[in-house]
Amino acid sequence: MKLYVYDHCPYCVKARMIFGLKNIPFEMITLLNDDEETPISMIGQKMAPILEKDNGNCMPESMDIVHYVDESFDKPVLTGKTNPAIADWLRDVSAYLNQLLIPRYAKAEFAEFCTPSARAYFTKKKEAAIGSFAQHLENTPVLKARLEEDLQRLDALIQSPEACNGELSVDDIHLFPSLRGMSIVKDVRYPAKVDAYRKAMSKHSGVNLLDAIAQ
């Protein structure tokens, strides 16, 4: 199977995770951010991730891909119960998280931005959506302080480094991509349980953290 992704994209991370958690081989193909033709030819619109199955059929939507892979190959692994408090936490953080992450994504050396036109395409689209990157970067101290307070709240919810609720569930598929995204922010102070969880989930899913390119 082939999985078409953008490296920075949290939805793509969700789809990547299930392959790693189940130890299923796949080919990952990173699309240029300004490549509209390829995804449109596959699913009729520009979006990622896209799973190209062995039979050539294409499937969009990250959670559809997650459930398909989990339920179609060997025993399901996402069998644990969900915790509404995790969803509430993610909703709260989503109110400001993109202001921290997206301006940093736009400067980072992701494969989807390896041409000037691809990077410019992303910057134009996202600044239209969230406002001036420069202003958000100037506001980093305030945003980072807010994030660190929220991470303290999350620390009380983490039950195990191996799974946020003690057993793998869809909450892990939703939570880890946000934590992975946060890792591009330099010098964030992670509470002990959150730090152990993000590192363990990175190892088990095969999806790297972004600490090495943090800005």
PDB file of C-alpha atoms in Angstrom:
ATOM      1  CA  MET A   1       0.000   0.000   0.000  1.00  0.00           C
ATOM      2  CA  LYS A   2       1.021   3.578  -0.654  1.00  0.00           C
ATOM      3  CA  LEU A   3       0.266   6.465   1.679  1.00  0.00           C
ATOM      4  CA  TYR A   4       0.435   9.989   0.245  1.00  0.00           C
ATOM      5  CA  VAL A   5       1.161  12.577   2.926  1.00  0.00           C
ATOM      6  CA  TYR A   6       2.566  15.921   3.975  1.00  0.00           C
ATOM      7  CA  ASP A   7       5.123  15.395   6.738  1.00  0.00           C
ATOM      8  CA  HIS A   8       3.908  18.319   8.863  1.00  0.00           C
ATOM      9  CA  CYS A   9       0.234  17.371   8.607  1.00  0.00           C
ATOM     10  CA  PRO A  10      -1.344  16.017  11.830  1.00  0.00           C
ATOM     11  CA  TYR A  11      -4.003  14.146   9.871  1.00  0.00           C
ATOM     12  CA  CYS A  12      -1.283  12.411   7.900  1.00  0.00           C
ATOM     13  CA  VAL A  13       0.441  11.504  11.169  1.00  0.00           C
ATOM     14  CA  LYS A  14      -2.766   9.746  12.248  1.00  0.00           C
ATOM     15  CA  ALA A  15      -2.688   7.567   9.140  1.00  0.00           C
ATOM     16  CA  ARG A  16       1.037   6.891   9.498  1.00  0.00           C
ATOM     17  CA  MET A  17       0.624   5.856  13.126  1.00  0.00           C
ATOM     18  CA  ILE A  18      -1.638   2.884  12.527  1.00  0.00           C
ATOM     19  CA  PHE A  19       0.863   1.270  10.149  1.00  0.00           C
ATOM     20  CA  GLY A  20       3.613   1.618  12.730  1.00  0.00           C
ATOM     21  CA  LEU A  21       1.504   0.460  15.663  1.00  0.00           C
ATOM     22  CA  LYS A  22       0.528  -2.657  13.694  1.00  0.00           C
ATOM     23  CA  ASN A  23       3.970  -3.148  12.124  1.00  0.00           C
ATOM     24  CA  ILE A  24       2.498  -3.181   8.619  1.00  0.00           C
ATOM     25  CA  PRO A  25       4.840  -2.189   5.781  1.00  0.00           C
ATOM     26  CA  PHE A  26       3.788   0.633   3.474  1.00  0.00           C
ATOM     27  CA  GLU A  27       5.314   3.067   1.013  1.00  0.00           C
ATOM     28  CA  MET A  28       5.126   6.702   2.106  1.00  0.00           C
ATOM     29  CA  ILE A  29       5.048   9.306  -0.640  1.00  0.00           C
ATOM     30  CA  THR A  30       5.340  12.978   0.290  1.00  0.00           C
ATOM     31  CA  LEU A  31       3.417  15.309  -1.987  1.00  0.00           C
ATOM     32  CA  LEU A  32       4.641  18.789  -2.802  1.00  0.00           C
ATOM     33  CA  ASN A  33       2.347  21.226  -1.071  1.00  0.00           C
ATOM     34  CA  ASP A  34       1.450  22.988  -4.301  1.00  0.00           C
ATOM     35  CA  ASP A  35       0.812  19.755  -6.225  1.00  0.00           C
ATOM     36  CA  GLU A  36      -2.924  19.950  -6.789  1.00  0.00           C
ATOM     37  CA  GLU A  37      -3.001  17.642  -9.802  1.00  0.00           C
ATOM     38  CA  THR A  38      -1.961  14.414  -8.060  1.00  0.00           C
ATOM     39  CA  PRO A  39      -4.544  14.338  -5.251  1.00  0.00           C
ATOM     40  CA  ILE A  40      -7.305  15.648  -7.519  1.00  0.00           C
ATOM     41  CA  SER A  41      -6.601  12.866  -9.990  1.00  0.00           C
ATOM     42  CA  MET A  42      -6.847  10.310  -7.187  1.00  0.00           C
ATOM     43  CA  ILE A  43      -9.799  11.479  -5.072  1.00  0.00           C
ATOM     44  CA  GLY A  44     -11.223  14.537  -6.799  1.00  0.00           C
ATOM     45  CA  GLN A  45      -9.843  17.157  -4.407  1.00  0.00           C
ATOM     46  CA  LYS A  46      -6.613  18.430  -2.907  1.00  0.00           C
ATOM     47  CA  MET A  47      -6.188  16.824   0.474  1.00  0.00           C
ATOM     48  CA  ALA A  48      -3.990  14.385   2.344  1.00  0.00           C
ATOM     49  CA  PRO A  49      -3.545  11.725   3.524  1.00  0.00           C
ATOM     50  CA  ILE A  50      -4.568   9.417   0.703  1.00  0.00           C
ATOM     51  CA  LEU A  51      -4.210   5.646   0.923  1.00  0.00           C
ATOM     52  CA  GLU A  52      -3.703   3.814  -2.349  1.00  0.00           C
ATOM     53  CA  LYS A  53      -4.683   0.221  -1.691  1.00  0.00           C
ATOM     54  CA  ASP A  54      -3.053  -2.790  -3.322  1.00  0.00           C
ATOM     55  CA  ASN A  55      -5.993  -2.987  -5.745  1.00  0.00           C
ATOM     56  CA  GLY A  56      -5.378   0.593  -6.877  1.00  0.00           C
ATOM     57  CA  ASN A  57      -8.433   2.082  -5.156  1.00  0.00           C
ATOM     58  CA  CYS A  58      -7.795   5.292  -3.254  1.00  0.00           C
ATOM     59  CA  MET A  59      -9.139   6.241   0.177  1.00  0.00           C
ATOM     60  CA  PRO A  60      -9.018   9.748   1.700  1.00  0.00           C
ATOM     61  CA  GLU A  61      -9.817  10.863   5.264  1.00  0.00           C
ATOM     62  CA  SER A  62      -7.359  10.036   8.022  1.00  0.00           C
ATOM     63  CA  MET A  63      -9.694   8.229  10.404  1.00  0.00           C
ATOM     64  CA  ASP A  64     -11.251   6.200   7.597  1.00  0.00           C
ATOM     65  CA  ILE A  65      -7.729   5.047   6.754  1.00  0.00           C
ATOM     66  CA  VAL A  66      -6.967   4.311  10.420  1.00  0.00           C
ATOM     67  CA  HIS A  67     -10.068   2.184  10.889  1.00  0.00           C
ATOM     68  CA  TYR A  68      -9.604   0.396   7.554  1.00  0.00           C
ATOM     69  CA  VAL A  69      -6.030  -0.603   8.343  1.00  0.00           C
ATOM     70  CA  ASP A  70      -6.766  -1.508  11.958  1.00  0.00           C
ATOM     71  CA  GLU A  71      -9.749  -3.682  11.111  1.00  0.00           C
ATOM     72  CA  SER A  72      -8.514  -5.256   7.867  1.00  0.00           C
ATOM     73  CA  PHE A  73      -5.068  -6.544   8.815  1.00  0.00           C
ATOM     74  CA  ASP A  74      -4.542  -8.911  11.755  1.00  0.00           C
ATOM     75  CA  LYS A  75      -6.226  -8.180  15.067  1.00  0.00           C
ATOM     76  CA  PRO A  76      -7.298  -4.607  15.829  1.00  0.00           C
ATOM     77  CA  VAL A  77      -5.007  -2.732  18.190  1.00  0.00           C
ATOM     78  CA  LEU A  78      -7.219   0.275  18.971  1.00  0.00           C
ATOM     79  CA  THR A  79      -9.367  -1.632  21.419  1.00  0.00           C
ATOM     80  CA  GLY A  80      -9.214   0.587  24.508  1.00  0.00           C
ATOM     81  CA  LYS A  81     -11.872   2.914  25.864  1.00  0.00           C
ATOM     82  CA  THR A  82     -11.760   6.620  25.126  1.00  0.00           C
ATOM     83  CA  ASN A  83     -11.685   9.374  27.717  1.00  0.00           C
ATOM     84  CA  PRO A  84     -13.830  12.459  27.009  1.00  0.00           C
ATOM     85  CA  ALA A  85     -11.310  14.543  28.960  1.00  0.00           C
ATOM     86  CA  ILE A  86      -8.707  13.895  26.243  1.00  0.00           C
ATOM     87  CA  ALA A  87     -11.068  15.205  23.568  1.00  0.00           C
ATOM     88  CA  ASP A  88     -11.863  18.230  25.743  1.00  0.00           C
ATOM     89  CA  TRP A  89      -8.159  18.949  26.201  1.00  0.00           C
ATOM     90  CA  LEU A  90      -7.486  18.719  22.480  1.00  0.00           C
ATOM     91  CA  ARG A  91     -10.384  21.056  21.754  1.00  0.00           C
ATOM     92  CA  ASP A  92      -9.091  23.615  24.253  1.00  0.00           C
ATOM     93  CA  VAL A  93      -5.556  23.546  22.851  1.00  0.00           C
ATOM     94  CA  SER A  94      -6.753  23.736  19.249  1.00  0.00           C
ATOM     95  CA  ALA A  95      -7.961  27.281  19.929  1.00  0.00           C
ATOM     96  CA  TYR A  96      -4.389  28.577  19.687  1.00  0.00           C
ATOM     97  CA  LEU A  97      -2.050  25.740  18.721  1.00  0.00           C
ATOM     98  CA  ASN A  98      -1.875  26.532  15.006  1.00  0.00           C
ATOM     99  CA  GLN A  99      -0.615  30.016  15.844  1.00  0.00           C
ATOM    100  CA  LEU A 100       2.467  28.360  17.341  1.00  0.00           C
ATOM    101  CA  LEU A 101       2.928  25.569  14.819  1.00  0.00           C
ATOM    102  CA  ILE A 102       2.035  26.741  11.328  1.00  0.00           C
ATOM    103  CA  PRO A 103       4.500  29.669  11.116  1.00  0.00           C
ATOM    104  CA  ARG A 104       7.237  27.227  12.165  1.00  0.00           C
ATOM    105  CA  TYR A 105       6.130  24.582   9.683  1.00  0.00           C
ATOM    106  CA  ALA A 106       6.423  27.199   6.944  1.00  0.00           C
ATOM    107  CA  LYS A 107      10.126  27.723   7.726  1.00  0.00           C
ATOM    108  CA  ALA A 108      11.076  24.084   8.350  1.00  0.00           C
ATOM    109  CA  GLU A 109      12.817  21.730   5.935  1.00  0.00           C
ATOM    110  CA  PHE A 110       9.890  19.416   5.221  1.00  0.00           C
ATOM    111  CA  ALA A 111       9.919  17.551   1.923  1.00  0.00           C
ATOM    112  CA  GLU A 112       6.569  19.056   0.910  1.00  0.00           C
ATOM    113  CA  PHE A 113       8.262  22.481   0.903  1.00  0.00           C
ATOM    114  CA  CYS A 114      11.378  21.507  -1.033  1.00  0.00           C
ATOM    115  CA  THR A 115      10.598  23.951  -3.852  1.00  0.00           C
ATOM    116  CA  PRO A 116      10.128  27.709  -3.404  1.00  0.00           C
ATOM    117  CA  SER A 117       6.707  27.543  -5.049  1.00  0.00           C
ATOM    118  CA  ALA A 118       5.497  24.839  -2.663  1.00  0.00           C
ATOM    119  CA  ARG A 119       6.591  26.845   0.383  1.00  0.00           C
ATOM    120  CA  ALA A 120       5.046  30.037  -1.003  1.00  0.00           C
ATOM    121  CA  TYR A 121       1.795  28.187  -1.724  1.00  0.00           C
ATOM    122  CA  PHE A 122       1.578  26.989   1.886  1.00  0.00           C
ATOM    123  CA  THR A 123       2.454  30.381   3.333  1.00  0.00           C
ATOM    124  CA  LYS A 124      -0.143  32.233   1.259  1.00  0.00           C
ATOM    125  CA  LYS A 125      -2.922  29.760   2.094  1.00  0.00           C
ATOM    126  CA  LYS A 126      -2.191  29.578   5.801  1.00  0.00           C
ATOM    127  CA  GLU A 127      -1.626  33.269   6.411  1.00  0.00           C
ATOM    128  CA  ALA A 128      -5.007  33.873   4.794  1.00  0.00           C
ATOM    129  CA  ALA A 129      -6.466  31.421   7.303  1.00  0.00           C
ATOM    130  CA  ILE A 130      -4.718  32.323  10.576  1.00  0.00           C
ATOM    131  CA  GLY A 131      -3.184  35.762  10.032  1.00  0.00           C
ATOM    132  CA  SER A 132       0.354  37.114   9.999  1.00  0.00           C
ATOM    133  CA  PHE A 133       3.039  34.535  10.747  1.00  0.00           C
ATOM    134  CA  ALA A 134       5.336  37.291  12.005  1.00  0.00           C
ATOM    135  CA  GLN A 135       2.785  38.451  14.580  1.00  0.00           C
ATOM    136  CA  HIS A 136       2.212  34.904  15.824  1.00  0.00           C
ATOM    137  CA  LEU A 137       5.953  34.331  16.156  1.00  0.00           C
ATOM    138  CA  GLU A 138       6.295  37.559  18.141  1.00  0.00           C
ATOM    139  CA  ASN A 139       3.571  36.230  20.448  1.00  0.00           C
ATOM    140  CA  THR A 140       5.493  33.003  21.107  1.00  0.00           C
ATOM    141  CA  PRO A 141       6.212  33.682  24.814  1.00  0.00           C
ATOM    142  CA  VAL A 142       2.516  34.129  25.612  1.00  0.00           C
ATOM    143  CA  LEU A 143       1.430  31.161  23.517  1.00  0.00           C
ATOM    144  CA  LYS A 144       4.152  28.897  24.892  1.00  0.00           C
ATOM    145  CA  ALA A 145       3.282  29.777  28.479  1.00  0.00           C
ATOM    146  CA  ARG A 146      -0.343  28.908  27.781  1.00  0.00           C
ATOM    147  CA  LEU A 147       0.709  25.623  26.187  1.00  0.00           C
ATOM    148  CA  GLU A 148       2.870  24.664  29.143  1.00  0.00           C
ATOM    149  CA  GLU A 149      -0.029  25.277  31.499  1.00  0.00           C
ATOM    150  CA  ASP A 150      -2.235  23.044  29.366  1.00  0.00           C
ATOM    151  CA  LEU A 151       0.438  20.344  29.250  1.00  0.00           C
ATOM    152  CA  GLN A 152       0.353  20.248  33.038  1.00  0.00           C
ATOM    153  CA  ARG A 153      -3.377  19.498  32.814  1.00  0.00           C
ATOM    154  CA  LEU A 154      -2.704  16.773  30.264  1.00  0.00           C
ATOM    155  CA  ASP A 155      -0.086  15.187  32.498  1.00  0.00           C
ATOM    156  CA  ALA A 156      -2.799  14.294  35.013  1.00  0.00           C
ATOM    157  CA  LEU A 157      -4.721  12.433  32.276  1.00  0.00           C
ATOM    158  CA  ILE A 158      -1.875  10.243  30.960  1.00  0.00           C
ATOM    159  CA  GLN A 159      -2.196   6.730  32.396  1.00  0.00           C
ATOM    160  CA  SER A 160       0.767   5.049  30.676  1.00  0.00           C
ATOM    161  CA  PRO A 161       3.638   5.892  28.303  1.00  0.00           C
ATOM    162  CA  GLU A 162       2.302   3.126  26.050  1.00  0.00           C
ATOM    163  CA  ALA A 163      -1.247   4.478  25.742  1.00  0.00           C
ATOM    164  CA  CYS A 164      -2.812   7.620  27.137  1.00  0.00           C
ATOM    165  CA  ASN A 165      -5.714   5.683  28.662  1.00  0.00           C
ATOM    166  CA  GLY A 166      -3.707   2.581  29.556  1.00  0.00           C
ATOM    167  CA  GLU A 167      -4.729   0.649  26.425  1.00  0.00           C
ATOM    168  CA  LEU A 168      -4.365   1.814  22.832  1.00  0.00           C
ATOM    169  CA  SER A 169      -7.445   3.644  21.596  1.00  0.00           C
ATOM    170  CA  VAL A 170      -8.440   6.242  19.060  1.00  0.00           C
ATOM    171  CA  ASP A 171      -7.536   8.827  21.708  1.00  0.00           C
ATOM    172  CA  ASP A 172      -3.879   7.985  21.018  1.00  0.00           C
ATOM    173  CA  ILE A 173      -4.444   8.529  17.300  1.00  0.00           C
ATOM    174  CA  HIS A 174      -5.843  11.985  18.050  1.00  0.00           C
ATOM    175  CA  LEU A 175      -3.461  13.006  20.831  1.00  0.00           C
ATOM    176  CA  PHE A 176      -0.023  12.079  19.556  1.00  0.00           C
ATOM    177  CA  PRO A 177      -0.197  14.140  16.310  1.00  0.00           C
ATOM    178  CA  SER A 178      -0.775  17.287  18.369  1.00  0.00           C
ATOM    179  CA  LEU A 179       2.131  16.476  20.674  1.00  0.00           C
ATOM    180  CA  ARG A 180       4.302  15.685  17.666  1.00  0.00           C
ATOM    181  CA  GLY A 181       3.400  19.065  16.178  1.00  0.00           C
ATOM    182  CA  MET A 182       4.279  20.827  19.428  1.00  0.00           C
ATOM    183  CA  SER A 183       7.744  19.341  19.280  1.00  0.00           C
ATOM    184  CA  ILE A 184       8.666  21.882  16.591  1.00  0.00           C
ATOM    185  CA  VAL A 185       8.425  24.621  19.251  1.00  0.00           C
ATOM    186  CA  LYS A 186      11.815  25.086  20.882  1.00  0.00           C
ATOM    187  CA  ASP A 187      12.334  24.658  24.624  1.00  0.00           C
ATOM    188  CA  VAL A 188       8.813  23.615  25.575  1.00  0.00           C
ATOM    189  CA  ARG A 189       8.853  22.171  29.099  1.00  0.00           C
ATOM    190  CA  TYR A 190       7.029  18.851  29.022  1.00  0.00           C
ATOM    191  CA  PRO A 191       5.786  17.321  32.286  1.00  0.00           C
ATOM    192  CA  ALA A 192       7.261  13.891  33.002  1.00  0.00           C
ATOM    193  CA  LYS A 193       4.320  11.714  31.982  1.00  0.00           C
ATOM    194  CA  VAL A 194       3.609  13.708  28.819  1.00  0.00           C
ATOM    195  CA  ASP A 195       7.279  13.547  27.824  1.00  0.00           C
ATOM    196  CA  ALA A 196       7.482   9.794  28.390  1.00  0.00           C
ATOM    197  CA  TYR A 197       4.269   9.279  26.435  1.00  0.00           C
ATOM    198  CA  ARG A 198       5.244  11.342  23.390  1.00  0.00           C
ATOM    199  CA  LYS A 199       8.613   9.589  23.160  1.00  0.00           C
ATOM    200  CA  ALA A 200       7.155   6.097  23.575  1.00  0.00           C
ATOM    201  CA  MET A 201       4.400   6.749  21.037  1.00  0.00           C
ATOM    202  CA  SER A 202       6.937   8.095  18.547  1.00  0.00           C
ATOM    203  CA  LYS A 203       8.970   4.905  18.921  1.00  0.00           C
ATOM    204  CA  HIS A 204       6.015   2.535  18.634  1.00  0.00           C
ATOM    205  CA  SER A 205       4.333   4.356  15.746  1.00  0.00           C
ATOM    206  CA  GLY A 206       7.514   5.015  13.796  1.00  0.00           C
ATOM    207  CA  VAL A 207       6.620   8.706  13.454  1.00  0.00           C
ATOM    208  CA  ASN A 208       9.518  10.951  14.403  1.00  0.00           C
ATOM    209  CA  LEU A 209       9.251  13.858  16.774  1.00  0.00           C
ATOM    210  CA  LEU A 210      10.382  17.269  15.523  1.00  0.00           C
ATOM    211  CA  ASP A 211      12.680  18.152  18.432  1.00  0.00           C
ATOM    212  CA  ALA A 212      15.710  18.131  16.116  1.00  0.00           C
ATOM    213  CA  ILE A 213      14.271  20.951  13.994  1.00  0.00           C
ATOM    214  CA  ALA A 214      12.564  22.888  16.778  1.00  0.00           C
ATOM    215  CA  GLN A 215      12.421  26.659  16.318  1.00  0.00           C
TER     216      GLN A 215
END
